[in-house]
Coordinates of C-alpha atoms in Angstrom, one line a residue:
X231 CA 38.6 79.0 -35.7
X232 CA 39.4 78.9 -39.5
X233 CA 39.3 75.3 -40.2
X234 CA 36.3 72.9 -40.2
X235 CA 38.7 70.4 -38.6
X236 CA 41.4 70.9 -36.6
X237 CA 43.5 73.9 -35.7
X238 CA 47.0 73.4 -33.4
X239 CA 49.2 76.3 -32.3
X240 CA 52.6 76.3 -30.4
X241 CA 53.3 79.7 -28.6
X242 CA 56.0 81.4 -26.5
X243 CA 55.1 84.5 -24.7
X244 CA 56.9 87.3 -22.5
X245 CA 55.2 89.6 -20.9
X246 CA 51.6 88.2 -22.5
X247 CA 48.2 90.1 -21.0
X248 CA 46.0 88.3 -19.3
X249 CA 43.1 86.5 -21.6
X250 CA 39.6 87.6 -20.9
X251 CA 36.7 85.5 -20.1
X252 CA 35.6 83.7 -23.0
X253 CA 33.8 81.4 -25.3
X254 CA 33.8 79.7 -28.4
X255 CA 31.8 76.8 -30.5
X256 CA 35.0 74.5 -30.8
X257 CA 36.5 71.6 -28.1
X258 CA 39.7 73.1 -26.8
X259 CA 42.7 71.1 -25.6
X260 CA 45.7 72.8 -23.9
X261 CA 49.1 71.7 -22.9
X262 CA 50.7 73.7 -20.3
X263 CA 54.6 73.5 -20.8
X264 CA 56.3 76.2 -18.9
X265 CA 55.7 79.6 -17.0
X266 CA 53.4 80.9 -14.2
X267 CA 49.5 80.8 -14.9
X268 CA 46.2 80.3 -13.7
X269 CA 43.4 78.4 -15.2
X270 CA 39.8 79.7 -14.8
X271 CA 36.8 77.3 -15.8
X272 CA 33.8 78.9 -15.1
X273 CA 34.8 79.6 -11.0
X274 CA 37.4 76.8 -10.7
X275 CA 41.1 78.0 -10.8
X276 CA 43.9 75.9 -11.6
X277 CA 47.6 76.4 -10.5
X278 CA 49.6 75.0 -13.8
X279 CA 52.3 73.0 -13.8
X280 CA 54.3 71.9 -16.2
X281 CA 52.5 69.0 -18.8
X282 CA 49.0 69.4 -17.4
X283 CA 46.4 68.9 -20.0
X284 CA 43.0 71.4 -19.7
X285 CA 39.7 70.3 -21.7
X286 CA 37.8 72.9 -22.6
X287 CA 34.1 71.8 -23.9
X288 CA 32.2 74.2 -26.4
X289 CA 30.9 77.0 -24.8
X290 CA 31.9 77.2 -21.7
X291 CA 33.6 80.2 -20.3
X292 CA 37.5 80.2 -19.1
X293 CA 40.2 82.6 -19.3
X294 CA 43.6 82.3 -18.5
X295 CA 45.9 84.7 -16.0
X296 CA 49.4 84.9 -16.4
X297 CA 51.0 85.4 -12.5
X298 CA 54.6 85.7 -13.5
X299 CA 55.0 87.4 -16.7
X300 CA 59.0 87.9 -16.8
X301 CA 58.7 84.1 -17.5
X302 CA 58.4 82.6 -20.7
X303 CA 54.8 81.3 -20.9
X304 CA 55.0 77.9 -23.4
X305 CA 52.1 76.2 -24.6
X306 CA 50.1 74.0 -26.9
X307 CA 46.8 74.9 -28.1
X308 CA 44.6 72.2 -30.1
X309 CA 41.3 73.8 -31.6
X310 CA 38.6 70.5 -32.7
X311 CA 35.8 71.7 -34.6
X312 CA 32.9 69.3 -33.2
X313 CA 31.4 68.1 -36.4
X314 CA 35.2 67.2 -37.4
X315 CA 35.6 65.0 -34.3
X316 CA 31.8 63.5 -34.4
X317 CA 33.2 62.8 -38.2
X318 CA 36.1 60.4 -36.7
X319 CA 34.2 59.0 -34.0
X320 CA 32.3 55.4 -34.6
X321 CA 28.8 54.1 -33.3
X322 CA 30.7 52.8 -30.4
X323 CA 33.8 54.9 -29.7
X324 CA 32.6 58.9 -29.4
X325 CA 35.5 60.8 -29.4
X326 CA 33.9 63.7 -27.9
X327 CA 33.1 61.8 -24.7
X328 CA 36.3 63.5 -23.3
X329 CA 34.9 67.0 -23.0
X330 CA 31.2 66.2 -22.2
X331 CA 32.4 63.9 -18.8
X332 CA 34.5 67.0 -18.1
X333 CA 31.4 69.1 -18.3
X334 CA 28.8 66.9 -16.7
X335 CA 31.7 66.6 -13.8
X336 CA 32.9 70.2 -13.9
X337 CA 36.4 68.7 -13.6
X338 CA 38.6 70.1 -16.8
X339 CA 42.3 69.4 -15.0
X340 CA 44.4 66.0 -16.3
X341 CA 47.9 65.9 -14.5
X342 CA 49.2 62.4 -14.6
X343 CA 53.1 62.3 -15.8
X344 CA 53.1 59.2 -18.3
X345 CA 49.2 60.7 -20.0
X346 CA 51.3 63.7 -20.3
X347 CA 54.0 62.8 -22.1
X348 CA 52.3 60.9 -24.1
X349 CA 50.3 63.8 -25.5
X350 CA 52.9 66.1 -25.8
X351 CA 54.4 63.3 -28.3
X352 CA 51.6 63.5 -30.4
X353 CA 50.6 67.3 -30.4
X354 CA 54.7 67.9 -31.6
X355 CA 54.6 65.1 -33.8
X356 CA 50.7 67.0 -35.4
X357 CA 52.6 70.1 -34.7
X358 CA 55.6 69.2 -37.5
X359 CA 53.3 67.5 -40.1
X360 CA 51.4 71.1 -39.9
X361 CA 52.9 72.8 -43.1
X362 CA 54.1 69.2 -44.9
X363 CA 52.7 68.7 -48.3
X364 CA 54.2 64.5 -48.8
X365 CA 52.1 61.8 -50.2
X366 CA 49.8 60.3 -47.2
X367 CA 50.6 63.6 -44.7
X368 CA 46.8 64.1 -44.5
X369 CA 46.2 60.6 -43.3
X370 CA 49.1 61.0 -40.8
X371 CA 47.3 64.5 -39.2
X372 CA 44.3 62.4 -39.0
X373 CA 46.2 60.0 -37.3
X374 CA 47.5 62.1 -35.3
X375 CA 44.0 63.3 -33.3
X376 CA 42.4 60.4 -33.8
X377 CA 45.5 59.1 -31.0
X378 CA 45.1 62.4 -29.2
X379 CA 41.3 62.0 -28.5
X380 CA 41.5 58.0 -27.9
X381 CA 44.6 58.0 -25.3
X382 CA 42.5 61.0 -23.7
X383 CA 39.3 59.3 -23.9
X384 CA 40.6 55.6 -22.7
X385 CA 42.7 57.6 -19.6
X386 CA 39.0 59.5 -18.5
X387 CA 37.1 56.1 -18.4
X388 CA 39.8 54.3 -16.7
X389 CA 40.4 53.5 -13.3
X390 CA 43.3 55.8 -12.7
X391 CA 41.1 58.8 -13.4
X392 CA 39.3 60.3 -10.4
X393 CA 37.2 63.5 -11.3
X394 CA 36.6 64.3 -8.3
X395 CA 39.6 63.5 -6.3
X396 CA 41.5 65.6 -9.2
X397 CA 39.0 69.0 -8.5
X398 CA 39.4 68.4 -5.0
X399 CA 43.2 68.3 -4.4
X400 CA 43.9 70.9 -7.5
X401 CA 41.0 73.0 -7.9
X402 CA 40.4 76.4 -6.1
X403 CA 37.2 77.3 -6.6
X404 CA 36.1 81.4 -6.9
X405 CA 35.5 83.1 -3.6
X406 CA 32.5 82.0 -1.9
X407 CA 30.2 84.9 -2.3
X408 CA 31.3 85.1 -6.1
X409 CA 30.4 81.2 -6.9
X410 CA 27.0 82.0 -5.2
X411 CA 26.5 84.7 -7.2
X412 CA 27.7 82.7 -10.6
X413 CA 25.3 79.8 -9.4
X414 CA 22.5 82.3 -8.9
X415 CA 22.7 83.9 -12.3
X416 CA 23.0 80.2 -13.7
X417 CA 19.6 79.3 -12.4
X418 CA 17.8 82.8 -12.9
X419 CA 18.4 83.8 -16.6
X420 CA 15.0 84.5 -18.0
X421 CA 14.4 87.1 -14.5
X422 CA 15.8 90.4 -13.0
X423 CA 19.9 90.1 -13.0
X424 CA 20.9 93.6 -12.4
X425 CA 23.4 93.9 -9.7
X426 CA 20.9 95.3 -7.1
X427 CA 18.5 92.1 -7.6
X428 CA 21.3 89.9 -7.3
X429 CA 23.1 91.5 -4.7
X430 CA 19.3 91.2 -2.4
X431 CA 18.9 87.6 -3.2
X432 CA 22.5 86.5 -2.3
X433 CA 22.2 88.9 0.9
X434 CA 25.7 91.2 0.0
X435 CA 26.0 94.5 -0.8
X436 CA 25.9 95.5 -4.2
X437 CA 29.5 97.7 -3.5
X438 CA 31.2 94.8 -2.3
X439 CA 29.5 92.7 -4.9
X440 CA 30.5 94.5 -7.8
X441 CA 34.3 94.8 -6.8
X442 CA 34.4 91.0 -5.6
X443 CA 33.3 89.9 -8.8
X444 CA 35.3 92.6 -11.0
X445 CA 38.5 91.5 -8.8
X446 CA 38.0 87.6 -9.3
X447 CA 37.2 88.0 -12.6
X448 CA 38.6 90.3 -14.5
X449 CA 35.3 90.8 -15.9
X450 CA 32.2 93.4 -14.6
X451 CA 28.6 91.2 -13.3
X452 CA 27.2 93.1 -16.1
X453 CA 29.4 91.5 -18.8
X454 CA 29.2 87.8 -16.6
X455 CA 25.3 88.0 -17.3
X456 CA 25.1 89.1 -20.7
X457 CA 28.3 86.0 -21.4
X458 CA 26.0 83.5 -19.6
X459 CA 22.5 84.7 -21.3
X460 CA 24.4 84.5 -24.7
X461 CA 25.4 81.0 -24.6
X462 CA 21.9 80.1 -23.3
X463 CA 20.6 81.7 -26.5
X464 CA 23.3 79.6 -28.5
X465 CA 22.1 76.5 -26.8
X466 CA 18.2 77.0 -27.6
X467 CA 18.8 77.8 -31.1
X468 CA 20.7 74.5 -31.6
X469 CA 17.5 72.7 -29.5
X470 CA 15.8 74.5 -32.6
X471 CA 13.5 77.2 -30.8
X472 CA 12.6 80.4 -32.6
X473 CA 14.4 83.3 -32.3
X474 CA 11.8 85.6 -32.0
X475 CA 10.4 83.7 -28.8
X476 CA 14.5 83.0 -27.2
X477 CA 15.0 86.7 -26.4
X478 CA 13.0 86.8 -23.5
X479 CA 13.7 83.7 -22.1
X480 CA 17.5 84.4 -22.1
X481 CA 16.5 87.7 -20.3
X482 CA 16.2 90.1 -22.9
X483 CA 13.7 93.1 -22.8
X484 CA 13.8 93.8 -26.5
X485 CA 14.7 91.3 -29.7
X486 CA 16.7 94.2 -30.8
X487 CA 19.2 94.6 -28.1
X488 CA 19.4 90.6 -28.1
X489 CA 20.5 90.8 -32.0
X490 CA 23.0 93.4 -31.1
X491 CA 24.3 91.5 -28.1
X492 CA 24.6 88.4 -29.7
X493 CA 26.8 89.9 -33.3
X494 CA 28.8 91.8 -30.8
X495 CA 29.6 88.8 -29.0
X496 CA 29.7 86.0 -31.5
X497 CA 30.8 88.1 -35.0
X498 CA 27.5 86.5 -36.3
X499 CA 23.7 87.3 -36.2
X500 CA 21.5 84.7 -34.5
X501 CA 19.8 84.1 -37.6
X502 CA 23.2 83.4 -39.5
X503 CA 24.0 81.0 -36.7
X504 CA 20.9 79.2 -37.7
X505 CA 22.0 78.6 -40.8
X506 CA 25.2 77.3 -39.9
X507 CA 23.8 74.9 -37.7
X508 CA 21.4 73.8 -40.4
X509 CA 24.2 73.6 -43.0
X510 CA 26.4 70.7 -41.3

């Protein structure tokens, strides 16, 4: 992401690969308008339709698979940077609500038809005030998300909004024997994750294992670890804890091959990540 605020980006694809599994620092809504495509949060999948809304918190892994690519794959991307969106919030209204109730629930899906087209309106309307350079446009942007995040915000905490109900008739969660094994590397990522340990503590063969998990995923166990130990190092560095103490209890043998790891995955040294944290 380029800005410190807001980014928004309108696409049409044919014949798009398939996006790997991936992170990033910023909030992410996306508006699904035509083609054929899953959804993958972590190891829930969702079937699109047509105006469904996806929330994407800050560092959390998803990808997106396009099942039909002869079909024109249309969608609306909005990048938030969080400091921009803790800017507009208030003492009592906190924008960002939205995206930490869909990670506390692990329900990321909103498909209600009147929510929809509702934000559609908004994202086109922030969409065509993009480029403008008019007296009072930059107040009219702002405008523009601050609606986007409230009508979001006031559909999740009202009564028409069922977390759960939503995962349960929409979601399809990974194959069984790959959410144990994303569960287990969750809970174990200080200690041994090499396929073999993992593949003896979740009592499958490391074979099937590692072609399950390639197949699902797109992605190899090996990269899935090193993702998930990554963001774990992100998320102790904000809770301020030394870098030279983090390594190893986000499962690295060596501080070197953490600093590699972490600039190869993030563009940025852990150190320089530091700093930007420190800077805002």
């Amino acid at each position: 992401m380029r800005n410190n605020s807001y980014e928004i980006s309108h696409s049409r694809d044919i014949n798009l690969n398939n996006v790997v599994l991936h992170s990033h620092d910023f909030y992410e809504l996306y508006f699904f308008i035509s083609g054929k495509a899953v959804y993958s949060v972590e190891n829930l999948h969702y079937n699109l339709v047509s105006g469904d809304i996806l929330l994407i918190p800050a560092n959390v892994l998803h990808q997106l698979k396009v099942t039909n690519p002869n079909l024109t794959y249309e969608r609306i991307v909005l990048w938030l940077n969080p400091r921009y969106v803790s800017k507009l919030s208030t003492r009592q209204t906190d924008l960002s609500s939205c995206f930490f109730s869909c990670a506390s629930n692990r329900s990321y899906l909103i498909r209600d038809y009147f929510v929809s087209q509702k934000i559609r309106d908004h994202l086109l309307s922030l969409e065509n005030l993009q480029f403008a350079e008019n007296f009072g446009v930059d107040v009219e942007r702002e405008q523009k998300v601050l609606s986007i995040l409230l009508d979001i915000n006031k559909f999740l905490k009202s009564d028409e909004f069922n977390a759960p109900a939503i995962n349960a008739r929409y979601a399809r969660q990974s194959n069984m024997i790959v959410s144990r094994t994303m569960d287990y590397v969750e809970k174990n990522l200080s200690g041994d994750l090499s396929l073999e340990s993992i593949s003896e503590n979740i009592f499958v063969s490391k074979y099937h294992l590692s072609h399950l998990f390639k197949s699902e995923t797109n992605i190899t166990l090996h990269q899935f670890v090193l993702k998930k130990r990554l963001l774990y190092a992100k998320h102790l560095i904000e809770k301020g804890r030394a870098i030279k103490e983090l390594y190893l209890e986000c499962g690295f043998q060596d501080e070197s091959t953490f600093f590699r790891s972490f600039k190869a995955e993030f563009a940025i040294t852990p150190n320089q990540y530091r700093k930007l944290i420190l800077t805002v």
